């Protein structure tokens, strides 16, 4: 510690000698990367906030009506996974005239093998 107290003028004169660097470490590339990182962080936070707020407001829609042709294909695919042996029997006749079973038959087959 000093033996004598500093005067206000001596204190201010001592502070004026402190020199801070004019440029930050890394220069312009470091500043650009820091700005980009802050921007990305803000964008991520805003994106999560918008998603959280809009997720609750999405109304649920009823399932669309399936056309008969699409329903027939869906039932055949389901039958192929549930009962491959029965599907193989039906598949032999699929491309023959009148070989595609009607919807009620397919529904009954899928229900029987479910």
Tab-separated table of C-alpha atoms in Angstrom:
chain	number	residue	atom	x	y	z
A	1	UNK	CA	0.000	0.000	0.000
A	2	UNK	CA	1.091	3.509	-0.610
A	3	UNK	CA	2.256	5.643	2.257
A	4	UNK	CA	0.309	8.599	1.045
A	5	UNK	CA	-3.183	9.017	-0.419
A	6	UNK	CA	-3.575	9.764	-4.109
A	7	UNK	CA	-5.172	12.976	-5.150
A	8	UNK	CA	-8.044	12.971	-7.573
A	9	UNK	CA	-5.884	14.486	-10.324
A	10	UNK	CA	-3.224	11.780	-9.900
A	11	UNK	CA	-5.882	9.075	-10.024
A	12	UNK	CA	-7.433	10.438	-13.235
A	13	UNK	CA	-3.989	10.894	-14.814
A	14	UNK	CA	-3.184	7.262	-14.001
A	15	UNK	CA	-6.417	6.055	-15.656
A	16	UNK	CA	-5.681	7.924	-18.874
A	17	UNK	CA	-2.584	5.827	-19.422
A	18	UNK	CA	-4.626	2.616	-19.747
A	19	UNK	CA	-4.909	1.674	-23.423
A	20	UNK	CA	-7.395	-0.901	-24.585
A	21	UNK	CA	-6.717	-2.789	-27.827
A	22	UNK	CA	-8.368	-1.221	-30.846
A	23	UNK	CA	-9.272	-4.562	-32.409
A	24	UNK	CA	-10.667	-7.654	-30.761
A	25	UNK	CA	-8.742	-10.892	-30.873
A	26	UNK	CA	-9.439	-12.664	-34.154
A	27	UNK	CA	-10.406	-9.494	-35.948
A	28	UNK	CA	-13.281	-9.221	-38.369
A	29	UNK	CA	-13.763	-12.983	-38.969
A	30	UNK	CA	-14.237	-13.567	-35.245
A	31	UNK	CA	-16.781	-10.776	-35.023
A	32	UNK	CA	-18.695	-12.115	-38.042
A	33	UNK	CA	-18.763	-15.632	-36.612
A	34	UNK	CA	-19.949	-14.319	-33.252
A	35	UNK	CA	-22.717	-12.312	-34.942
A	36	UNK	CA	-23.758	-15.350	-37.014
A	37	UNK	CA	-23.826	-17.559	-33.905
A	38	UNK	CA	-25.998	-15.075	-32.034
A	39	UNK	CA	-28.312	-14.772	-35.050
A	40	UNK	CA	-28.682	-18.537	-35.359
A	41	UNK	CA	-29.384	-18.860	-31.658
A	42	UNK	CA	-32.089	-16.201	-31.828
A	43	UNK	CA	-33.596	-17.853	-34.938
A	44	UNK	CA	-33.675	-21.253	-33.210
A	45	UNK	CA	-35.360	-19.834	-30.118
A	46	UNK	CA	-37.938	-17.978	-32.220
A	47	UNK	CA	-38.586	-21.074	-34.332
A	48	UNK	CA	-39.177	-23.216	-31.266
A	49	UNK	CA	-41.465	-20.566	-29.789
A	50	UNK	CA	-43.535	-20.309	-32.980
A	51	UNK	CA	-43.767	-24.079	-33.227
A	52	UNK	CA	-44.859	-24.400	-29.611
A	53	UNK	CA	-47.508	-21.710	-30.002
A	54	UNK	CA	-48.877	-22.879	-33.341
A	55	UNK	CA	-48.870	-26.609	-32.537
A	56	UNK	CA	-51.806	-26.310	-30.144
A	57	UNK	CA	-53.907	-24.324	-32.643
A	58	UNK	CA	-53.891	-26.880	-35.475
A	59	UNK	CA	-57.406	-28.311	-35.803
A	60	UNK	CA	-57.788	-32.032	-36.269
A	61	UNK	CA	-59.339	-33.012	-39.583
A	62	UNK	CA	-61.481	-36.037	-40.158
A	63	UNK	CA	-59.940	-38.820	-42.170
A	64	UNK	CA	-60.707	-38.320	-45.865
A	65	UNK	CA	-62.999	-40.781	-47.570
A	66	UNK	CA	-61.031	-43.482	-49.346
A	67	UNK	CA	-62.065	-44.219	-52.946
A	68	UNK	CA	-63.096	-47.847	-53.521
A	69	UNK	CA	-60.054	-48.624	-55.689
A	70	UNK	CA	-57.655	-47.299	-53.065
A	71	UNK	CA	-59.484	-49.149	-50.312
A	72	UNK	CA	-59.207	-52.364	-52.295
A	73	UNK	CA	-55.442	-51.856	-52.662
A	74	UNK	CA	-55.086	-51.068	-48.972
A	75	UNK	CA	-56.994	-54.223	-48.043
A	76	UNK	CA	-54.840	-56.309	-50.386
A	77	UNK	CA	-51.651	-54.891	-48.855
A	78	UNK	CA	-52.966	-55.591	-45.387
A	79	UNK	CA	-53.866	-59.120	-46.352
A	80	UNK	CA	-50.379	-59.572	-47.825
A	81	UNK	CA	-48.793	-58.747	-44.449
A	82	UNK	CA	-51.329	-60.583	-42.277
A	83	UNK	CA	-51.929	-63.720	-44.340
A	84	UNK	CA	-49.357	-64.118	-47.115
A	85	UNK	CA	-50.640	-67.579	-48.078
A	86	UNK	CA	-54.189	-66.299	-48.695
A	87	UNK	CA	-52.806	-63.294	-50.577
A	88	UNK	CA	-50.793	-65.651	-52.793
A	89	UNK	CA	-54.025	-67.507	-53.664
A	90	UNK	CA	-55.780	-64.259	-54.533
A	91	UNK	CA	-52.769	-62.853	-56.403
A	92	UNK	CA	-52.886	-65.658	-58.966
A	93	UNK	CA	-56.244	-64.401	-60.223
A	94	UNK	CA	-55.764	-60.643	-59.815
A	95	UNK	CA	-54.908	-59.947	-63.451
A	96	UNK	CA	-57.499	-62.235	-64.971
A	97	UNK	CA	-60.860	-60.812	-66.031
A	98	UNK	CA	-63.096	-60.739	-62.975
A	99	UNK	CA	-60.234	-61.945	-60.802
A	100	UNK	CA	-60.204	-58.972	-58.402
A	101	UNK	CA	-62.417	-59.770	-55.406
A	102	UNK	CA	-65.035	-57.263	-54.381
A	103	UNK	CA	-64.654	-55.016	-51.337
A	104	UNK	CA	-66.915	-57.061	-49.075
A	105	UNK	CA	-64.936	-60.225	-49.765
A	106	UNK	CA	-61.642	-58.472	-49.072
A	107	UNK	CA	-62.978	-56.939	-45.873
A	108	UNK	CA	-64.138	-60.359	-44.699
A	109	UNK	CA	-60.728	-61.920	-45.517
A	110	UNK	CA	-58.847	-59.219	-43.629
A	111	UNK	CA	-61.222	-59.493	-40.680
A	112	UNK	CA	-60.868	-63.263	-40.620
A	113	UNK	CA	-57.044	-63.120	-40.589
A	114	UNK	CA	-56.728	-60.180	-38.189
